[in-house]
Amino acid sequence: MRIAIVAESFLPLMNGVTHSILRVLEHLEDRGDDVLVIAPSTLDGEAPDRVRGAEIHRLPAVPLAGYTNVRVAMGGVYRVKRILADYAPDVVHLASPFVLGWRAAQAAHQLGIPTVAIYQTEVPSYAARYGVPFLENWAWNRVENIHLLATRTLVPSTFALNQLRGRGIPRVQMWRRGVDTARFSPEKRDDGWRASVAPGGKRIIGYVGRLAVEKQVEDLAALAGIPNTRLVIVGDGPQRAILEDALPDAVFTGFLGGDELARAVASFDLFVHPGEFETFCQTIQEAMASGVPVVATGRGGPLDLVENSRTGWLYEPGDLSAMRAHVLDLMGDDAKRRAFAATAHASVQDKTWPALCGQLVRHYEQVMALEAAEPSTDARAGAEL
């Protein structure tokens, strides 16, 4: 089939959205599908114009204020409509749509092309964290308009499913995320790497992710002073300098990818994720696949991923004393931590990307069939809810 993927962000920026798109492109290439990716432009002269057989069409973009490596595509609906009309896809995949994705949703609707919208980023809830809470209602209105227009919306977690349905969004179904269990494995644990970041045999409390306001990495200051431990922060972002001041005893590795990332995660003794606005949280799955138990906030995607007292612990959002207590519990009991680690590893072994991407293709096929049948909006909604 011919698939147009409209991405709010893409290479060279690596984040959860880009990672998911890359895995989807791998699967579609293996199937022999024809794919066009529409994404914001980049200043990186080495950014590829083809990835996994897919053509990359870049639209003029400007940097997001305060987060210069994130670029926002410019232009109106007509520009996207012209691209889609020329390419004539069977289906349009809207990857975490908000700005460019809103234009693409309108353009595809006008052209009668079915759309699958992937709800992956809780943008409205970021507003308060960035000091502009008055924009939250506007942002939710944008999200609702996009997903009301989409032929089908896919969400990665029970929390996100209930969140969108609670806001009156119809035609919402679950599509989780896969994890590369060959790349992320306990076998990647590296004693030499451990000694380089935590000399003296200290146990490693690790975090992986963007160093941005919405990730709440500063909450990890609550873990200061836990005996015989070293906090290791993997990732980069606009908050790095601030966080290095707030967490003076932590090791900051910067961005790691590929085998370097797999080695680091497998070398952790415990993974902690304090962010409250994760619709899924892929790094939790990667830690679990690496045989590392997890402590995470009990909101959003982690609710589906972490099973209390089996694969890790969840704490109430904002209760940093509970976060510290759970970390103390696991860091102070080697037998319990090993048992949690083994259960965490086993819990993700069937969540492979090929299986999840196969599900995504079936969603493509179903919305194409719905569009071909041209049912009324009410009938379509009734069939899918």
mmCIF file of C-alpha atoms in Angstrom:
data_model
loop_
_atom_site.group_PDB
_atom_site.id
_atom_site.type_symbol
_atom_site.label_atom_id
_atom_site.label_comp_id
_atom_site.label_asym_id
_atom_site.label_seq_id
_atom_site.Cartn_x
_atom_site.Cartn_y
_atom_site.Cartn_z
ATOM 1 C CA MET A 1 0.000 0.000 0.000
ATOM 2 C CA ARG A 2 0.970 3.673 -0.228
ATOM 3 C CA ILE A 3 1.321 5.335 3.168
ATOM 4 C CA ALA A 4 1.995 8.976 4.027
ATOM 5 C CA ILE A 5 3.403 9.478 7.520
ATOM 6 C CA VAL A 6 3.067 13.043 8.802
ATOM 7 C CA ALA A 7 5.521 13.589 11.654
ATOM 8 C CA GLU A 8 5.603 16.522 14.076
ATOM 9 C CA SER A 9 9.266 15.651 14.657
ATOM 10 C CA PHE A 10 11.734 13.399 12.882
ATOM 11 C CA LEU A 11 15.432 12.808 12.367
ATOM 12 C CA PRO A 12 17.897 14.114 13.366
ATOM 13 C CA LEU A 13 15.837 14.772 16.533
ATOM 14 C CA MET A 14 15.529 11.529 18.482
ATOM 15 C CA ASN A 15 12.553 11.158 20.816
ATOM 16 C CA GLY A 16 9.714 8.720 21.379
ATOM 17 C CA VAL A 17 7.847 9.855 18.267
ATOM 18 C CA THR A 18 10.892 9.505 16.004
ATOM 19 C CA HIS A 19 11.784 6.129 17.506
ATOM 20 C CA SER A 20 8.299 4.743 16.840
ATOM 21 C CA ILE A 21 8.302 6.056 13.258
ATOM 22 C CA LEU A 22 11.674 4.423 12.566
ATOM 23 C CA ARG A 23 10.412 1.044 13.745
ATOM 24 C CA VAL A 24 7.267 1.410 11.630
ATOM 25 C CA LEU A 25 9.407 2.314 8.599
ATOM 26 C CA GLU A 26 11.496 -0.833 9.115
ATOM 27 C CA HIS A 27 8.354 -2.952 9.084
ATOM 28 C CA LEU A 28 6.843 -1.235 6.036
ATOM 29 C CA GLU A 29 10.123 -1.588 4.145
ATOM 30 C CA ASP A 30 10.157 -5.324 4.867
ATOM 31 C CA ARG A 31 6.581 -5.527 3.536
ATOM 32 C CA GLY A 32 7.493 -3.650 0.360
ATOM 33 C CA ASP A 33 5.137 -0.723 0.968
ATOM 34 C CA ASP A 34 5.627 2.707 -0.639
ATOM 35 C CA VAL A 35 6.070 5.353 2.090
ATOM 36 C CA LEU A 36 6.376 9.138 2.148
ATOM 37 C CA VAL A 37 7.341 10.932 5.379
ATOM 38 C CA ILE A 38 6.317 14.599 5.664
ATOM 39 C CA ALA A 39 8.294 16.336 8.422
ATOM 40 C CA PRO A 40 9.696 19.728 9.477
ATOM 41 C CA SER A 41 12.931 20.913 7.881
ATOM 42 C CA THR A 42 16.223 20.741 9.728
ATOM 43 C CA LEU A 43 19.413 22.799 9.681
ATOM 44 C CA ASP A 44 21.463 19.596 9.718
ATOM 45 C CA GLY A 45 22.966 19.343 6.236
ATOM 46 C CA GLU A 46 23.501 15.612 6.738
ATOM 47 C CA ALA A 47 19.844 14.818 7.473
ATOM 48 C CA PRO A 48 18.817 11.946 5.160
ATOM 49 C CA ASP A 49 16.372 12.384 2.299
ATOM 50 C CA ARG A 50 15.464 8.695 2.417
ATOM 51 C CA VAL A 51 15.110 6.446 5.470
ATOM 52 C CA ARG A 52 14.340 2.729 5.233
ATOM 53 C CA GLY A 53 13.205 3.177 1.646
ATOM 54 C CA ALA A 54 10.836 6.050 2.513
ATOM 55 C CA GLU A 55 11.167 9.438 0.847
ATOM 56 C CA ILE A 56 11.450 12.325 3.331
ATOM 57 C CA HIS A 57 9.644 15.508 2.275
ATOM 58 C CA ARG A 58 10.757 18.444 4.426
ATOM 59 C CA LEU A 59 8.567 21.491 5.022
ATOM 60 C CA PRO A 60 10.004 24.893 6.023
ATOM 61 C CA ALA A 61 10.200 25.096 9.811
ATOM 62 C CA VAL A 62 11.313 27.378 12.630
ATOM 63 C CA PRO A 63 12.806 26.428 16.018
ATOM 64 C CA LEU A 64 10.487 26.209 19.000
ATOM 65 C CA ALA A 65 11.193 28.985 21.515
ATOM 66 C CA GLY A 66 13.238 27.651 24.417
ATOM 67 C CA TYR A 67 13.784 24.287 22.731
ATOM 68 C CA THR A 68 15.790 25.088 19.626
ATOM 69 C CA ASN A 69 16.368 21.521 18.411
ATOM 70 C CA VAL A 70 12.584 21.084 18.077
ATOM 71 C CA ARG A 71 11.335 22.638 14.835
ATOM 72 C CA VAL A 72 7.741 23.562 13.968
ATOM 73 C CA ALA A 73 6.621 23.287 10.332
ATOM 74 C CA MET A 74 5.269 26.440 8.733
ATOM 75 C CA GLY A 75 2.633 26.880 6.046
ATOM 76 C CA GLY A 76 -1.057 26.176 5.693
ATOM 77 C CA VAL A 77 -3.405 23.326 4.880
ATOM 78 C CA TYR A 78 -3.140 23.897 1.123
ATOM 79 C CA ARG A 79 0.583 23.055 1.017
ATOM 80 C CA VAL A 80 0.021 19.707 2.767
ATOM 81 C CA LYS A 81 -3.068 19.025 0.676
ATOM 82 C CA ARG A 82 -1.066 19.499 -2.521
ATOM 83 C CA ILE A 83 1.632 17.074 -1.323
ATOM 84 C CA LEU A 84 -0.949 14.444 -0.402
ATOM 85 C CA ALA A 85 -2.869 14.906 -3.637
ATOM 86 C CA ASP A 86 0.317 14.419 -5.673
ATOM 87 C CA TYR A 87 1.381 11.349 -3.699
ATOM 88 C CA ALA A 88 -2.155 9.833 -3.516
ATOM 89 C CA PRO A 89 -1.654 7.617 -0.451
ATOM 90 C CA ASP A 90 -4.069 4.874 0.544
ATOM 91 C CA VAL A 91 -3.856 6.032 4.170
ATOM 92 C CA VAL A 92 -2.315 8.906 6.148
ATOM 93 C CA HIS A 93 -0.562 8.133 9.443
ATOM 94 C CA LEU A 94 -0.560 11.173 11.755
ATOM 95 C CA ALA A 95 2.332 10.749 14.212
ATOM 96 C CA SER A 96 1.608 12.642 17.437
ATOM 97 C CA PRO A 97 -0.310 15.341 15.522
ATOM 98 C CA PHE A 98 -0.586 18.882 16.842
ATOM 99 C CA VAL A 99 0.650 21.601 14.422
ATOM 100 C CA LEU A 100 1.646 19.957 11.140
ATOM 101 C CA GLY A 101 -0.616 17.034 11.974
ATOM 102 C CA TRP A 102 -3.632 19.347 12.322
ATOM 103 C CA ARG A 103 -3.064 20.655 8.803
ATOM 104 C CA ALA A 104 -2.626 17.122 7.494
ATOM 105 C CA ALA A 105 -5.818 15.939 9.214
ATOM 106 C CA GLN A 106 -7.778 18.690 7.459
ATOM 107 C CA ALA A 107 -6.068 18.091 4.123
ATOM 108 C CA ALA A 108 -6.674 14.332 4.194
ATOM 109 C CA HIS A 109 -10.296 14.872 5.213
ATOM 110 C CA GLN A 110 -10.839 17.238 2.278
ATOM 111 C CA LEU A 111 -9.262 14.703 -0.084
ATOM 112 C CA GLY A 112 -11.248 11.764 1.300
ATOM 113 C CA ILE A 113 -8.123 9.886 2.423
ATOM 114 C CA PRO A 114 -8.505 7.798 5.611
ATOM 115 C CA THR A 115 -6.331 8.778 8.578
ATOM 116 C CA VAL A 116 -4.882 6.929 11.546
ATOM 117 C CA ALA A 117 -3.912 9.424 14.269
ATOM 118 C CA ILE A 118 -1.413 8.281 16.904
ATOM 119 C CA TYR A 119 -1.952 10.004 20.260
ATOM 120 C CA GLN A 120 1.531 9.882 21.745
ATOM 121 C CA THR A 121 2.241 13.181 23.491
ATOM 122 C CA GLU A 122 0.124 14.825 26.202
ATOM 123 C CA VAL A 123 0.868 18.310 24.869
ATOM 124 C CA PRO A 124 -1.941 20.159 26.743
ATOM 125 C CA SER A 125 -0.630 19.077 30.130
ATOM 126 C CA TYR A 126 2.785 20.508 29.318
ATOM 127 C CA ALA A 127 1.310 24.014 29.441
ATOM 128 C CA ALA A 128 1.379 24.388 33.231
ATOM 129 C CA ARG A 129 4.879 22.884 33.450
ATOM 130 C CA TYR A 130 6.096 25.524 30.983
ATOM 131 C CA GLY A 131 4.412 28.353 32.884
ATOM 132 C CA VAL A 132 1.536 28.991 30.450
ATOM 133 C CA PRO A 133 -1.447 27.203 32.062
ATOM 134 C CA PHE A 134 -3.868 29.489 30.223
ATOM 135 C CA LEU A 135 -2.964 27.629 27.001
ATOM 136 C CA GLU A 136 -4.076 24.231 28.295
ATOM 137 C CA ASN A 137 -7.731 24.582 27.260
ATOM 138 C CA TRP A 138 -6.711 25.848 23.820
ATOM 139 C CA ALA A 139 -4.331 22.910 23.402
ATOM 140 C CA TRP A 140 -7.009 20.393 24.389
ATOM 141 C CA ASN A 141 -9.361 21.986 21.882
ATOM 142 C CA ARG A 142 -6.726 21.468 19.172
ATOM 143 C CA VAL A 143 -6.184 17.828 20.195
ATOM 144 C CA GLU A 144 -9.931 17.155 20.215
ATOM 145 C CA ASN A 145 -10.418 18.715 16.777
ATOM 146 C CA ILE A 146 -7.654 16.574 15.273
ATOM 147 C CA HIS A 147 -8.947 13.317 16.687
ATOM 148 C CA LEU A 148 -12.592 14.092 15.919
ATOM 149 C CA LEU A 149 -11.526 14.459 12.290
ATOM 150 C CA ALA A 150 -9.389 11.303 12.188
ATOM 151 C CA THR A 151 -10.847 8.068 10.841
ATOM 152 C CA ARG A 152 -9.318 6.248 13.811
ATOM 153 C CA THR A 153 -7.233 7.265 16.815
ATOM 154 C CA LEU A 154 -4.712 4.878 18.376
ATOM 155 C CA VAL A 155 -3.492 5.303 21.951
ATOM 156 C CA PRO A 156 -0.669 3.485 23.756
ATOM 157 C CA SER A 157 -2.168 2.994 27.232
ATOM 158 C CA THR A 158 -5.360 2.501 29.224
ATOM 159 C CA PHE A 159 -4.873 5.933 30.786
ATOM 160 C CA ALA A 160 -4.724 7.607 27.364
ATOM 161 C CA LEU A 161 -7.718 5.590 26.136
ATOM 162 C CA ASN A 162 -9.863 6.740 29.072
ATOM 163 C CA GLN A 163 -8.503 10.280 28.802
ATOM 164 C CA LEU A 164 -9.576 10.734 25.170
ATOM 165 C CA ARG A 165 -12.871 8.900 25.507
ATOM 166 C CA GLY A 166 -13.603 11.046 28.557
ATOM 167 C CA ARG A 167 -13.186 14.098 26.340
ATOM 168 C CA GLY A 168 -15.707 12.772 23.845
ATOM 169 C CA ILE A 169 -13.284 11.463 21.218
ATOM 170 C CA PRO A 170 -14.874 8.560 19.283
ATOM 171 C CA ARG A 171 -13.180 5.763 17.298
ATOM 172 C CA VAL A 172 -10.340 5.306 19.788
ATOM 173 C CA GLN A 173 -8.487 1.998 19.998
ATOM 174 C CA MET A 174 -5.382 0.678 21.707
ATOM 175 C CA TRP A 175 -2.029 0.331 19.970
ATOM 176 C CA ARG A 176 0.851 -0.200 22.375
ATOM 177 C CA ARG A 177 4.574 0.007 21.631
ATOM 178 C CA GLY A 178 7.036 -2.762 20.987
ATOM 179 C CA VAL A 179 10.477 -3.208 22.479
ATOM 180 C CA ASP A 180 13.624 -4.625 20.908
ATOM 181 C CA THR A 181 14.341 -7.544 23.230
ATOM 182 C CA ALA A 182 17.526 -8.444 21.350
ATOM 183 C CA ARG A 183 19.003 -4.980 21.728
ATOM 184 C CA PHE A 184 17.783 -4.430 25.293
ATOM 185 C CA SER A 185 18.864 -7.457 27.278
ATOM 186 C CA PRO A 186 20.442 -8.333 30.637
ATOM 187 C CA GLU A 187 23.346 -9.750 28.633
ATOM 188 C CA LYS A 188 24.417 -6.184 27.793
ATOM 189 C CA ARG A 189 25.331 -5.481 31.437
ATOM 190 C CA ASP A 190 28.913 -4.205 31.509
ATOM 191 C CA ASP A 191 30.943 -4.182 34.719
ATOM 192 C CA GLY A 192 33.578 -1.949 33.110
ATOM 193 C CA TRP A 193 30.982 0.705 32.252
ATOM 194 C CA ARG A 194 29.536 0.432 35.764
ATOM 195 C CA ALA A 195 32.948 1.034 37.308
ATOM 196 C CA SER A 196 33.507 4.063 35.074
ATOM 197 C CA VAL A 197 30.375 5.878 36.308
ATOM 198 C CA ALA A 198 30.074 4.403 39.811
ATOM 199 C CA PRO A 199 33.502 3.438 41.165
ATOM 200 C CA GLY A 200 33.811 1.502 44.367
ATOM 201 C CA GLY A 201 31.002 -0.913 43.565
ATOM 202 C CA LYS A 202 28.195 1.582 44.114
ATOM 203 C CA ARG A 203 24.770 0.531 42.889
ATOM 204 C CA ILE A 204 23.392 2.582 40.001
ATOM 205 C CA ILE A 205 20.056 4.372 40.023
ATOM 206 C CA GLY A 206 19.439 5.313 36.391
ATOM 207 C CA TYR A 207 17.217 7.615 34.370
ATOM 208 C CA VAL A 208 16.955 7.800 30.562
ATOM 209 C CA GLY A 209 15.104 10.520 28.699
ATOM 210 C CA ARG A 210 15.031 14.101 27.476
ATOM 211 C CA LEU A 211 16.244 16.666 29.964
ATOM 212 C CA ALA A 212 13.177 18.860 29.579
ATOM 213 C CA VAL A 213 10.747 20.513 31.983
ATOM 214 C CA GLU A 214 7.917 18.023 31.393
ATOM 215 C CA LYS A 215 10.109 15.063 32.444
ATOM 216 C CA GLN A 216 10.469 16.400 36.034
ATOM 217 C CA VAL A 217 14.019 15.087 36.325
ATOM 218 C CA GLU A 218 14.658 17.550 39.172
ATOM 219 C CA ASP A 219 12.448 15.324 41.350
ATOM 220 C CA LEU A 220 15.353 12.869 41.463
ATOM 221 C CA ALA A 221 16.992 15.226 43.979
ATOM 222 C CA ALA A 222 14.804 13.390 46.521
ATOM 223 C CA LEU A 223 17.165 10.412 46.127
ATOM 224 C CA ALA A 224 20.248 12.284 47.373
ATOM 225 C CA GLY A 225 22.190 10.633 50.148
ATOM 226 C CA ILE A 226 21.017 7.041 49.675
ATOM 227 C CA PRO A 227 24.037 5.009 50.842
ATOM 228 C CA ASN A 228 26.261 3.206 48.361
ATOM 229 C CA THR A 229 24.413 4.497 45.271
ATOM 230 C CA ARG A 230 25.188 6.697 42.298
ATOM 231 C CA LEU A 231 22.542 8.492 40.221
ATOM 232 C CA VAL A 232 23.261 8.308 36.471
ATOM 233 C CA ILE A 233 21.314 10.528 34.050
ATOM 234 C CA VAL A 234 21.331 9.440 30.390
ATOM 235 C CA GLY A 235 20.020 11.996 27.918
ATOM 236 C CA ASP A 236 20.299 15.606 26.879
ATOM 237 C CA GLY A 237 18.054 18.616 26.471
ATOM 238 C CA PRO A 238 17.441 22.254 27.345
ATOM 239 C CA GLN A 239 17.384 21.633 31.106
ATOM 240 C CA ARG A 240 20.778 19.952 31.316
ATOM 241 C CA ALA A 241 22.719 22.852 32.860
ATOM 242 C CA ILE A 242 19.973 23.513 35.403
ATOM 243 C CA LEU A 243 19.783 19.842 36.321
ATOM 244 C CA GLU A 244 23.545 19.535 36.695
ATOM 245 C CA ASP A 245 23.322 22.279 39.339
ATOM 246 C CA ALA A 246 20.288 20.675 41.017
ATOM 247 C CA LEU A 247 21.845 17.173 41.037
ATOM 248 C CA PRO A 248 25.538 17.839 41.762
ATOM 249 C CA ASP A 249 26.339 14.251 42.728
ATOM 250 C CA ALA A 250 24.812 12.689 39.602
ATOM 251 C CA VAL A 251 26.713 11.536 36.528
ATOM 252 C CA PHE A 252 25.393 13.033 33.274
ATOM 253 C CA THR A 253 26.377 10.924 30.262
ATOM 254 C CA GLY A 254 24.699 13.031 27.594
ATOM 255 C CA PHE A 255 22.731 11.418 24.783
ATOM 256 C CA LEU A 256 23.429 7.733 24.181
ATOM 257 C CA GLY A 257 22.020 5.640 21.353
ATOM 258 C CA GLY A 258 22.335 2.181 19.850
ATOM 259 C CA ASP A 259 24.543 -0.295 21.665
ATOM 260 C CA GLU A 260 25.831 2.421 24.028
ATOM 261 C CA LEU A 261 22.319 2.998 25.331
ATOM 262 C CA ALA A 262 21.585 -0.720 25.646
ATOM 263 C CA ARG A 263 24.800 -1.222 27.629
ATOM 264 C CA ALA A 264 24.021 1.677 29.968
ATOM 265 C CA VAL A 265 20.449 0.583 30.700
ATOM 266 C CA ALA A 266 21.422 -3.038 31.336
ATOM 267 C CA SER A 267 24.137 -1.786 33.714
ATOM 268 C CA PHE A 268 21.620 -0.012 35.962
ATOM 269 C CA ASP A 269 20.499 -1.651 39.189
ATOM 270 C CA LEU A 270 17.261 0.326 39.251
ATOM 271 C CA PHE A 271 15.452 2.576 36.773
ATOM 272 C CA VAL A 272 13.522 5.599 38.079
ATOM 273 C CA HIS A 273 11.176 7.720 35.971
ATOM 274 C CA PRO A 274 9.561 10.725 37.723
ATOM 275 C CA GLY A 275 7.608 12.216 34.776
ATOM 276 C CA GLU A 276 3.832 12.500 35.183
ATOM 277 C CA PHE A 277 2.915 13.147 31.533
ATOM 278 C CA GLU A 278 3.903 9.926 29.788
ATOM 279 C CA THR A 279 1.237 8.478 27.515
ATOM 280 C CA PHE A 280 3.355 5.302 27.382
ATOM 281 C CA CYS A 281 7.045 5.602 28.466
ATOM 282 C CA GLN A 282 9.134 3.485 26.141
ATOM 283 C CA THR A 283 12.224 3.778 28.344
ATOM 284 C CA ILE A 284 10.428 1.805 31.075
ATOM 285 C CA GLN A 285 9.915 -1.096 28.659
ATOM 286 C CA GLU A 286 13.557 -0.904 27.605
ATOM 287 C CA ALA A 287 14.686 -1.044 31.246
ATOM 288 C CA MET A 288 12.450 -4.031 31.930
ATOM 289 C CA ALA A 289 13.696 -5.832 28.812
ATOM 290 C CA SER A 290 17.211 -5.205 30.185
ATOM 291 C CA GLY A 291 16.317 -6.935 33.444
ATOM 292 C CA VAL A 292 16.080 -3.741 35.492
ATOM 293 C CA PRO A 293 13.178 -3.118 37.927
ATOM 294 C CA VAL A 294 11.397 0.250 37.830
ATOM 295 C CA VAL A 295 10.145 2.944 40.188
ATOM 296 C CA ALA A 296 7.816 5.370 38.400
ATOM 297 C CA THR A 297 5.033 7.841 39.018
ATOM 298 C CA GLY A 298 1.561 6.285 39.086
ATOM 299 C CA ARG A 299 0.012 8.231 36.221
ATOM 300 C CA GLY A 300 -0.240 7.700 32.481
ATOM 301 C CA GLY A 301 1.534 4.913 30.626
ATOM 302 C CA PRO A 302 3.502 3.517 33.604
ATOM 303 C CA LEU A 303 0.203 2.299 35.109
ATOM 304 C CA ASP A 304 0.056 -0.357 32.383
ATOM 305 C CA LEU A 305 3.758 -1.195 32.408
ATOM 306 C CA VAL A 306 4.781 -1.459 36.076
ATOM 307 C CA GLU A 307 3.123 -4.041 38.308
ATOM 308 C CA ASN A 308 3.484 -3.113 41.963
ATOM 309 C CA SER A 309 5.483 -5.564 44.059
ATOM 310 C CA ARG A 310 6.356 -7.683 40.994
ATOM 311 C CA THR A 311 8.240 -5.614 38.400
ATOM 312 C CA GLY A 312 8.721 -2.429 40.419
ATOM 313 C CA TRP A 313 6.831 0.226 42.348
ATOM 314 C CA LEU A 314 4.480 3.077 41.447
ATOM 315 C CA TYR A 315 4.057 6.122 43.663
ATOM 316 C CA GLU A 316 1.419 8.841 43.772
ATOM 317 C CA PRO A 317 2.293 11.856 41.610
ATOM 318 C CA GLY A 318 4.157 14.401 43.705
ATOM 319 C CA ASP A 319 4.835 12.045 46.623
ATOM 320 C CA LEU A 320 8.616 12.166 46.467
ATOM 321 C CA SER A 321 8.993 10.650 49.930
ATOM 322 C CA ALA A 322 7.230 7.547 48.581
ATOM 323 C CA MET A 323 9.548 7.516 45.560
ATOM 324 C CA ARG A 324 12.561 7.589 47.897
ATOM 325 C CA ALA A 325 11.075 4.872 50.123
ATOM 326 C CA HIS A 326 10.547 2.562 47.132
ATOM 327 C CA VAL A 327 14.103 3.145 45.934
ATOM 328 C CA LEU A 328 15.438 2.428 49.425
ATOM 329 C CA ASP A 329 13.347 -0.748 49.537
ATOM 330 C CA LEU A 330 14.849 -2.166 46.350
ATOM 331 C CA MET A 331 18.377 -0.881 46.756
ATOM 332 C CA GLY A 332 18.540 -2.302 50.254
ATOM 333 C CA ASP A 333 17.325 -5.810 49.381
ATOM 334 C CA ASP A 334 19.380 -7.599 46.722
ATOM 335 C CA ALA A 335 17.159 -10.695 46.643
ATOM 336 C CA LYS A 336 13.977 -8.657 46.137
ATOM 337 C CA ARG A 337 15.602 -6.511 43.469
ATOM 338 C CA ARG A 338 16.772 -9.599 41.564
ATOM 339 C CA ALA A 339 13.295 -11.142 41.770
ATOM 340 C CA PHE A 340 11.676 -7.931 40.478
ATOM 341 C CA ALA A 341 14.277 -7.774 37.704
ATOM 342 C CA ALA A 342 13.574 -11.321 36.529
ATOM 343 C CA THR A 343 9.810 -10.714 36.492
ATOM 344 C CA ALA A 344 10.224 -7.392 34.679
ATOM 345 C CA HIS A 345 12.350 -9.074 31.998
ATOM 346 C CA ALA A 346 9.828 -11.883 31.487
ATOM 347 C CA SER A 347 6.889 -9.460 31.281
ATOM 348 C CA VAL A 348 8.002 -7.814 28.014
ATOM 349 C CA GLN A 349 9.338 -10.744 26.010
ATOM 350 C CA ASP A 350 6.208 -10.988 23.818
ATOM 351 C CA LYS A 351 6.015 -7.241 23.086
ATOM 352 C CA THR A 352 8.072 -7.240 19.896
ATOM 353 C CA TRP A 353 8.006 -4.465 17.295
ATOM 354 C CA PRO A 354 7.162 -6.822 14.399
ATOM 355 C CA ALA A 355 4.019 -7.969 16.228
ATOM 356 C CA LEU A 356 2.982 -4.410 17.121
ATOM 357 C CA CYS A 357 3.664 -3.100 13.608
ATOM 358 C CA GLY A 358 1.610 -5.953 12.196
ATOM 359 C CA GLN A 359 -1.275 -4.692 14.317
ATOM 360 C CA LEU A 360 -0.740 -1.177 12.958
ATOM 361 C CA VAL A 361 -0.967 -2.399 9.361
ATOM 362 C CA ARG A 362 -4.281 -4.090 10.192
ATOM 363 C CA HIS A 363 -5.538 -0.732 11.480
ATOM 364 C CA TYR A 364 -4.483 0.819 8.154
ATOM 365 C CA GLU A 365 -6.408 -1.860 6.263
ATOM 366 C CA GLN A 366 -9.499 -1.421 8.406
ATOM 367 C CA VAL A 367 -9.727 2.363 7.986
ATOM 368 C CA MET A 368 -9.199 1.962 4.242
ATOM 369 C CA ALA A 369 -12.112 -0.463 4.173
ATOM 370 C CA LEU A 370 -14.227 1.939 6.237
ATOM 371 C CA GLU A 371 -13.480 4.793 3.853
ATOM 372 C CA ALA A 372 -14.250 2.618 0.843
ATOM 373 C CA ALA A 373 -17.597 1.652 2.352
ATOM 374 C CA GLU A 374 -18.297 5.330 3.130
ATOM 375 C CA PRO A 375 -20.495 4.790 6.191
ATOM 376 C CA SER A 376 -21.941 7.719 8.053
ATOM 377 C CA THR A 377 -19.852 9.172 10.849
ATOM 378 C CA ASP A 378 -22.359 7.954 13.451
ATOM 379 C CA ALA A 379 -22.396 4.426 12.047
ATOM 380 C CA ARG A 380 -18.585 4.297 11.930
ATOM 381 C CA ALA A 381 -18.321 5.512 15.505
ATOM 382 C CA GLY A 382 -20.831 2.927 16.696
ATOM 383 C CA ALA A 383 -18.935 0.129 14.950
ATOM 384 C CA GLU A 384 -15.607 1.016 16.568
ATOM 385 C CA LEU A 385 -16.510 1.990 20.130
#
